[in-house]
Short mmCIF file of C-alpha atoms in Angstrom, two decimals:
data_model
loop_
_atom_site.label_atom_id
_atom_site.label_comp_id
_atom_site.label_asym_id
_atom_site.label_seq_id
_atom_site.Cartn_x
_atom_site.Cartn_y
_atom_site.Cartn_z
CA MET A 1 21.38 -140.12 -51.95
CA SER A 2 18.95 -141.44 -54.52
CA GLY A 3 15.25 -140.60 -54.36
CA GLY A 4 15.68 -139.37 -50.78
CA LEU A 5 16.98 -142.77 -49.57
CA THR A 6 19.73 -142.52 -46.95
CA SER A 7 20.39 -146.26 -46.68
CA ARG A 8 23.02 -147.54 -49.16
CA CYS A 9 21.47 -151.00 -48.97
CA LEU A 10 18.02 -149.62 -49.76
CA ARG A 11 19.39 -147.64 -52.71
CA ASP A 12 21.06 -150.77 -54.10
CA LEU A 13 17.85 -152.74 -53.69
CA GLN A 14 15.93 -150.08 -55.58
CA LYS A 15 18.40 -150.25 -58.47
CA LEU A 16 18.17 -154.04 -58.64
CA GLU A 17 14.38 -153.94 -58.54
CA GLN A 18 14.52 -151.74 -61.65
CA TYR A 19 17.21 -153.82 -63.38
CA LEU A 20 15.85 -157.33 -62.81
CA PRO A 21 12.60 -156.91 -64.84
CA LEU A 22 14.63 -155.43 -67.72
CA LEU A 23 17.02 -158.38 -67.63
CA GLU A 24 14.12 -160.86 -67.49
CA ASN A 25 12.59 -159.13 -70.51
CA LEU A 26 15.87 -159.17 -72.44
CA ILE A 27 16.36 -162.89 -71.82
CA PHE A 28 12.79 -163.64 -72.92
CA HIS A 29 13.26 -161.90 -76.26
CA VAL A 30 16.79 -163.23 -76.82
CA ASP A 31 15.45 -166.76 -76.33
CA LEU A 32 13.03 -166.14 -79.20
CA VAL A 33 15.96 -165.67 -81.60
CA SER A 34 18.54 -167.79 -79.81
CA SER A 35 19.22 -169.92 -82.90
CA ASN A 36 20.45 -166.92 -84.86
CA HIS A 37 24.25 -167.12 -85.20
CA HIS A 38 24.60 -163.35 -84.69
CA VAL A 39 22.90 -163.65 -81.30
CA VAL A 40 25.05 -166.63 -80.35
CA HIS A 41 28.19 -164.66 -81.25
CA TRP A 42 26.96 -161.59 -79.38
CA ILE A 43 26.36 -163.59 -76.18
CA SER A 44 29.76 -165.29 -76.45
CA GLU A 45 31.40 -161.84 -76.47
CA LEU A 46 29.67 -160.58 -73.34
CA LYS A 47 32.41 -161.82 -70.98
CA ILE A 48 30.07 -161.99 -67.95
CA CYS A 49 32.31 -162.26 -64.89
CA TRP A 50 31.49 -162.51 -61.21
CA SER A 51 33.64 -163.07 -58.13
CA SER A 52 32.65 -165.09 -55.05
CA ALA A 53 32.15 -163.59 -51.59
CA LEU A 54 31.91 -167.07 -50.05
CA SER A 55 35.21 -168.42 -51.36
CA SER A 56 38.27 -168.46 -49.12
CA SER A 57 40.37 -167.43 -52.13
CA SER A 58 38.50 -164.11 -52.12
CA PHE A 59 40.20 -163.30 -48.82
CA PHE A 60 43.75 -164.48 -49.51
CA ASN A 61 44.27 -163.88 -53.24
CA LEU A 62 46.83 -161.07 -53.39
CA ARG A 63 46.03 -160.43 -57.04
CA GLY A 64 42.40 -159.69 -56.24
CA SER A 65 39.26 -161.80 -56.18
CA LYS A 66 39.10 -164.69 -58.60
CA LEU A 67 36.69 -164.05 -61.47
CA PHE A 68 34.39 -166.71 -62.90
CA GLN A 69 33.32 -166.14 -66.51
CA ILE A 70 30.26 -167.80 -68.01
CA ASP A 71 28.92 -166.22 -71.17
CA ASN A 72 25.28 -166.88 -70.54
CA LEU A 73 22.57 -164.33 -69.77
CA ARG A 74 20.98 -166.71 -67.26
CA TYR A 75 24.25 -166.69 -65.33
CA GLU A 76 23.97 -162.90 -65.08
CA LEU A 77 20.32 -163.24 -64.04
CA GLY A 78 21.15 -165.84 -61.41
CA MET A 79 24.00 -163.88 -59.86
CA ILE A 80 22.04 -160.61 -59.90
CA SER A 81 19.12 -162.41 -58.22
CA TYR A 82 21.53 -163.87 -55.65
CA LEU A 83 22.84 -160.36 -54.97
CA TYR A 84 19.26 -159.13 -54.61
CA ALA A 85 18.51 -161.83 -52.02
CA ALA A 86 21.73 -161.04 -50.16
CA LEU A 87 20.79 -157.36 -50.03
CA LEU A 88 17.30 -158.22 -48.75
CA ARG A 89 19.02 -160.12 -45.95
CA GLU A 90 21.39 -157.20 -45.30
CA ARG A 91 18.45 -154.81 -45.12
CA ALA A 92 16.68 -157.16 -42.68
CA VAL A 93 19.72 -156.99 -40.39
CA GLU A 94 19.87 -153.20 -40.81
CA ILE A 95 16.31 -152.58 -39.59
CA LEU A 96 16.27 -155.36 -36.98
CA PRO A 97 16.74 -152.98 -34.00
CA THR A 98 13.74 -150.85 -34.99
CA ASP A 99 11.22 -153.08 -36.83
CA LEU A 100 11.04 -156.77 -35.95
CA VAL A 101 8.04 -157.50 -38.15
CA GLN A 102 9.48 -155.98 -41.33
CA SER A 103 12.89 -157.51 -40.64
CA ALA A 104 11.37 -161.00 -40.39
CA THR A 105 9.44 -160.38 -43.63
CA LEU A 106 12.64 -159.41 -45.47
CA PHE A 107 14.44 -162.53 -44.23
CA ARG A 108 11.54 -164.62 -45.54
CA GLU A 109 11.58 -162.78 -48.87
CA ALA A 110 15.31 -163.42 -49.19
CA ALA A 111 14.71 -167.11 -48.45
CA GLY A 112 12.12 -167.16 -51.24
CA VAL A 113 14.56 -165.70 -53.77
CA PHE A 114 17.21 -168.25 -52.78
CA GLN A 115 14.66 -171.06 -53.14
CA HIS A 116 13.73 -169.79 -56.61
CA LEU A 117 17.40 -169.89 -57.61
CA THR A 118 17.68 -173.42 -56.23
CA ASN A 119 14.66 -174.72 -58.14
CA GLU A 120 14.46 -172.62 -61.30
CA ASN A 121 17.59 -170.79 -62.32
CA PHE A 122 20.83 -172.54 -61.44
CA PRO A 123 19.80 -176.17 -62.20
CA SER A 124 19.39 -175.33 -65.91
CA LEU A 125 22.64 -173.38 -65.92
CA GLN A 126 24.44 -176.25 -64.23
CA SER A 127 23.29 -178.76 -66.84
CA ALA A 128 24.31 -176.47 -69.72
CA HIS A 129 27.73 -175.44 -68.38
CA SER A 130 29.91 -177.89 -66.50
CA GLY A 131 32.87 -175.50 -66.05
CA GLU A 132 34.04 -173.81 -62.88
CA ARG A 133 31.57 -171.44 -61.27
CA PRO A 134 31.35 -169.36 -58.07
CA LEU A 135 29.90 -171.07 -55.00
CA GLU A 136 26.92 -168.72 -55.19
CA ALA A 137 25.94 -170.19 -58.58
CA THR A 138 25.20 -173.67 -57.24
CA PRO A 139 21.68 -174.83 -56.27
CA SER A 140 22.87 -176.37 -53.01
CA MET A 141 24.52 -173.14 -51.81
CA CYS A 142 21.28 -171.27 -52.52
CA THR A 143 19.49 -173.86 -50.39
CA VAL A 144 22.02 -173.24 -47.61
CA MET A 145 21.39 -169.50 -47.79
CA SER A 146 17.62 -170.04 -47.77
CA LEU A 147 17.91 -172.14 -44.61
CA ILE A 148 20.05 -169.46 -42.95
CA CYS A 149 17.47 -166.76 -43.77
CA LEU A 150 14.65 -168.92 -42.39
CA ALA A 151 16.65 -169.51 -39.21
CA GLU A 152 17.18 -165.76 -38.83
CA ALA A 153 13.47 -165.08 -39.40
CA GLN A 154 12.59 -167.67 -36.75
CA ALA A 155 15.02 -166.02 -34.32
CA ILE A 156 13.00 -162.81 -34.67
CA THR A 157 9.78 -164.76 -34.13
CA ILE A 158 11.26 -166.07 -30.89
CA ARG A 159 12.08 -162.54 -29.72
CA LYS A 160 8.44 -161.56 -30.25
CA ALA A 161 7.30 -164.74 -28.49
CA GLU A 162 9.54 -163.98 -25.50
CA GLU A 163 8.05 -160.49 -25.25
CA LYS A 164 4.57 -162.04 -25.13
CA GLY A 165 5.56 -164.43 -22.33
CA THR A 166 5.32 -167.63 -24.37
CA THR A 167 5.81 -170.84 -22.38
CA VAL A 168 9.37 -172.08 -21.89
CA GLY A 169 8.48 -175.41 -23.50
CA LEU A 170 7.55 -173.76 -26.80
CA LEU A 171 10.55 -171.42 -26.67
CA ALA A 172 12.84 -174.44 -26.24
CA LYS A 173 11.32 -176.06 -29.34
CA LEU A 174 11.57 -172.86 -31.40
CA HIS A 175 15.25 -172.37 -30.57
CA TYR A 176 15.95 -175.99 -31.39
CA GLY A 177 14.07 -175.52 -34.66
CA ILE A 178 16.77 -172.98 -35.59
CA THR A 179 19.41 -175.54 -34.61
CA GLU A 180 17.79 -178.05 -36.97
CA LEU A 181 17.61 -175.55 -39.86
CA LEU A 182 21.29 -174.72 -39.48
CA GLY A 183 22.06 -178.41 -39.08
CA GLU A 184 20.47 -179.01 -42.50
CA ALA A 185 22.64 -176.23 -43.96
CA THR A 186 25.78 -177.73 -42.41
CA ALA A 187 24.94 -181.20 -43.74
CA ILE A 188 24.63 -179.80 -47.28
CA LEU A 189 27.99 -178.04 -47.05
CA TYR A 190 29.79 -181.15 -45.82
CA SER A 191 28.01 -183.59 -48.14
CA ASN A 192 30.03 -182.46 -51.15
CA THR A 193 33.56 -181.65 -50.05
CA ARG A 194 34.77 -181.31 -53.64
CA GLU A 195 32.28 -178.57 -54.48
CA TYR A 196 32.75 -176.73 -51.19
CA LYS A 197 36.47 -177.26 -50.59
CA ASP A 198 37.06 -173.53 -51.12
CA VAL A 199 34.25 -172.21 -48.93
CA SER A 200 35.26 -169.50 -46.48
CA SER A 201 36.11 -170.75 -42.97
CA CYS A 202 34.49 -167.58 -41.59
CA PHE A 203 31.20 -168.53 -43.27
CA LEU A 204 31.39 -172.07 -41.85
CA GLU A 205 32.13 -170.72 -38.38
CA PHE A 206 29.17 -168.35 -38.61
CA ILE A 207 26.77 -171.25 -39.23
CA SER A 208 28.40 -173.45 -36.59
CA SER A 209 28.38 -170.68 -33.98
CA CYS A 210 24.73 -169.75 -34.56
CA LYS A 211 23.74 -173.42 -34.39
CA ALA A 212 25.59 -173.94 -31.08
CA LEU A 213 24.20 -170.72 -29.60
CA HIS A 214 20.56 -171.58 -30.30
CA GLU A 215 21.09 -175.14 -29.08
CA LEU A 216 22.32 -173.74 -25.75
CA ARG A 217 19.34 -171.39 -25.53
CA SER A 218 17.00 -174.27 -26.29
CA LEU A 219 18.53 -176.42 -23.56
CA LYS A 220 18.33 -173.56 -21.06
CA TYR A 221 14.58 -173.28 -21.68
CA LEU A 222 14.27 -177.07 -21.56
CA ALA A 223 16.03 -177.12 -18.18
CA GLU A 224 13.80 -174.33 -16.89
CA GLY A 225 10.72 -176.31 -17.92
CA LEU A 226 12.04 -179.44 -16.20
CA LYS A 227 12.71 -177.45 -13.03
CA MET A 228 9.12 -176.13 -13.11
CA ALA A 229 7.95 -179.75 -13.42
CA ASP A 230 9.93 -180.65 -10.24
CA GLN A 231 12.57 -182.59 -12.21
CA VAL A 232 15.52 -180.67 -10.80
CA GLY A 233 18.01 -183.51 -11.19
CA VAL A 234 17.22 -183.90 -14.89
CA ALA A 235 17.38 -180.11 -15.37
CA ILE A 236 20.87 -180.09 -13.82
CA GLY A 237 21.95 -182.92 -16.10
CA VAL A 238 20.69 -181.04 -19.18
CA LEU A 239 22.56 -177.88 -18.22
CA CYS A 240 25.78 -179.72 -17.41
CA ASP A 241 25.70 -181.50 -20.76
CA ALA A 242 24.84 -178.27 -22.60
CA LEU A 243 27.76 -176.36 -21.06
CA ILE A 244 30.25 -179.12 -21.86
CA LYS A 245 29.15 -179.12 -25.51
CA VAL A 246 29.03 -175.36 -26.05
CA LYS A 247 32.45 -174.69 -24.50
CA LYS A 248 33.94 -176.80 -27.31
CA LYS A 249 32.31 -174.58 -29.94
CA VAL A 250 33.27 -171.08 -28.82
CA PRO A 251 34.06 -169.13 -32.04
CA MET A 252 37.32 -167.36 -32.86
CA GLU A 253 35.65 -164.08 -33.86
CA GLU A 254 35.84 -161.79 -30.82
CA SER A 255 32.42 -160.15 -31.29
CA TRP A 256 30.82 -163.60 -31.39
CA ARG A 257 32.85 -164.76 -28.36
CA THR A 258 31.33 -161.93 -26.31
CA ILE A 259 27.81 -163.20 -27.04
CA PHE A 260 28.87 -166.77 -26.26
CA ARG A 261 30.44 -165.79 -22.93
CA LYS A 262 27.22 -164.09 -21.82
CA GLU A 263 25.09 -167.12 -22.77
CA ILE A 264 27.54 -169.49 -21.08
CA ASP A 265 27.65 -167.32 -17.93
CA ASP A 266 23.83 -167.20 -17.79
CA ALA A 267 23.61 -170.99 -18.14
CA ALA A 268 26.31 -171.46 -15.49
CA ASP A 269 24.44 -169.17 -13.06
CA MET A 270 21.24 -171.15 -13.67
CA LEU A 271 23.11 -174.39 -13.05
CA ARG A 272 24.55 -173.14 -9.74
CA LYS A 273 21.09 -172.13 -8.51
CA PHE A 274 19.63 -175.51 -9.45
CA GLU A 275 22.53 -177.38 -7.83
CA ASN A 276 22.20 -175.41 -4.59
CA GLU A 277 18.46 -176.04 -4.44
CA ASN A 278 18.96 -179.72 -5.18
CA GLU A 279 21.63 -180.02 -2.49
CA PHE A 280 19.48 -178.50 0.25
CA VAL A 281 15.93 -179.45 -0.79
CA TRP A 282 15.46 -182.13 -3.45
CA HIS A 283 18.51 -184.44 -3.24
CA GLU A 284 17.74 -185.85 -6.69
CA LYS A 285 20.11 -188.02 -8.71
CA ILE A 286 21.80 -186.24 -11.64
CA PRO A 287 21.34 -188.28 -14.82
CA GLY A 288 23.63 -188.07 -17.83
CA GLY A 289 24.17 -189.40 -21.34
CA ASP A 290 21.28 -191.40 -22.75
CA GLU A 291 19.19 -190.75 -19.63
CA LEU A 292 18.76 -187.09 -20.59
CA PRO A 293 15.73 -185.99 -22.63
CA GLN A 294 16.39 -185.14 -26.28
CA PRO A 295 15.33 -181.64 -27.36
CA GLN A 296 12.64 -181.37 -30.00
CA GLY A 297 12.49 -178.68 -32.66
CA ASN A 298 9.60 -176.72 -34.10
CA LYS A 299 10.07 -174.82 -37.39
CA ILE A 300 7.26 -172.32 -37.91
CA VAL A 301 8.70 -169.87 -40.47
CA ASN A 302 8.19 -170.29 -44.23
CA ALA A 303 9.77 -168.52 -47.18
CA ILE A 304 7.76 -165.95 -49.10
CA PRO A 305 7.66 -167.23 -52.71
CA TYR A 306 9.53 -165.12 -55.24
CA HIS A 307 7.82 -164.32 -58.54
CA PRO A 308 10.17 -162.65 -61.06
CA LYS A 309 8.72 -159.65 -62.88
CA ARG A 310 9.18 -158.93 -66.55
CA TRP A 311 8.40 -155.60 -68.15
CA GLU A 312 6.36 -156.24 -71.26
CA ARG A 313 7.50 -154.01 -74.07
CA GLU A 314 7.32 -154.13 -77.83
CA LEU A 315 10.87 -154.82 -79.00
CA SER A 316 12.09 -155.25 -82.53
CA PHE A 317 15.30 -157.14 -83.13
CA LYS A 318 17.27 -156.24 -86.21
CA ILE A 319 19.86 -158.93 -86.82
#
């Protein structure tokens, strides 16, 4: 325990929140004397190495995780900041069962850190060093992680909206908003197959599974809204199409499969009820394909901007 904190994640966050301002301060002062050959030599001897948690080689390399060395203080700053954002996300998951509001805030804070890395830190590092780097040290991967965090924050917003009895039409749009966010993340990952050829299949399946799950939930709410509007035939068509699609995307991970089975069973039960009512009461035609309405998404969650802190201290460099 450190400072009375029982959560390992919270302890690690506290350490990083103390380390990051020191590192920012060090980089600021080193930049002031960066032309000095002693400083250049000192930095070249740092041997700053990081491994990648997102790389498939991290899972199957019998000699241990592959290390990526870039002797640049901004590389250390970027990877430490990435770790900080990842721990914010981990903490958000940790407190999710007990504090929805704070969990959503932490997801948004993590998204803000990832966005800062995308826009400020890694672009300059990428232009200065063209060598091999971990997936985490690329601007596009930070964008992917930011989108994932925003999707997770919106999922919490939906839970709060469901508790308040929000209309099914809005809930359908909010769930599909998550599908669109994760669709953007997927498009980034597949737009550069050379850069992401080594990305973990488990990570890809996580994004794909979450995207499919929220699409199904969106279509369930859409079908419910259509049924309330006396469009039972169209509602049946939406559910039939949704079930066909989602059954092709059931994940391999058993814990995820359990969630999928429940969602699929709930949608199948809804479909049976609608079909029985249509058979005995409405007798409506069941449309399909292009005749079905297209879901619309609504993205209402924004990242909380990240502003790095630097501890101002009087430092004297003796070179």
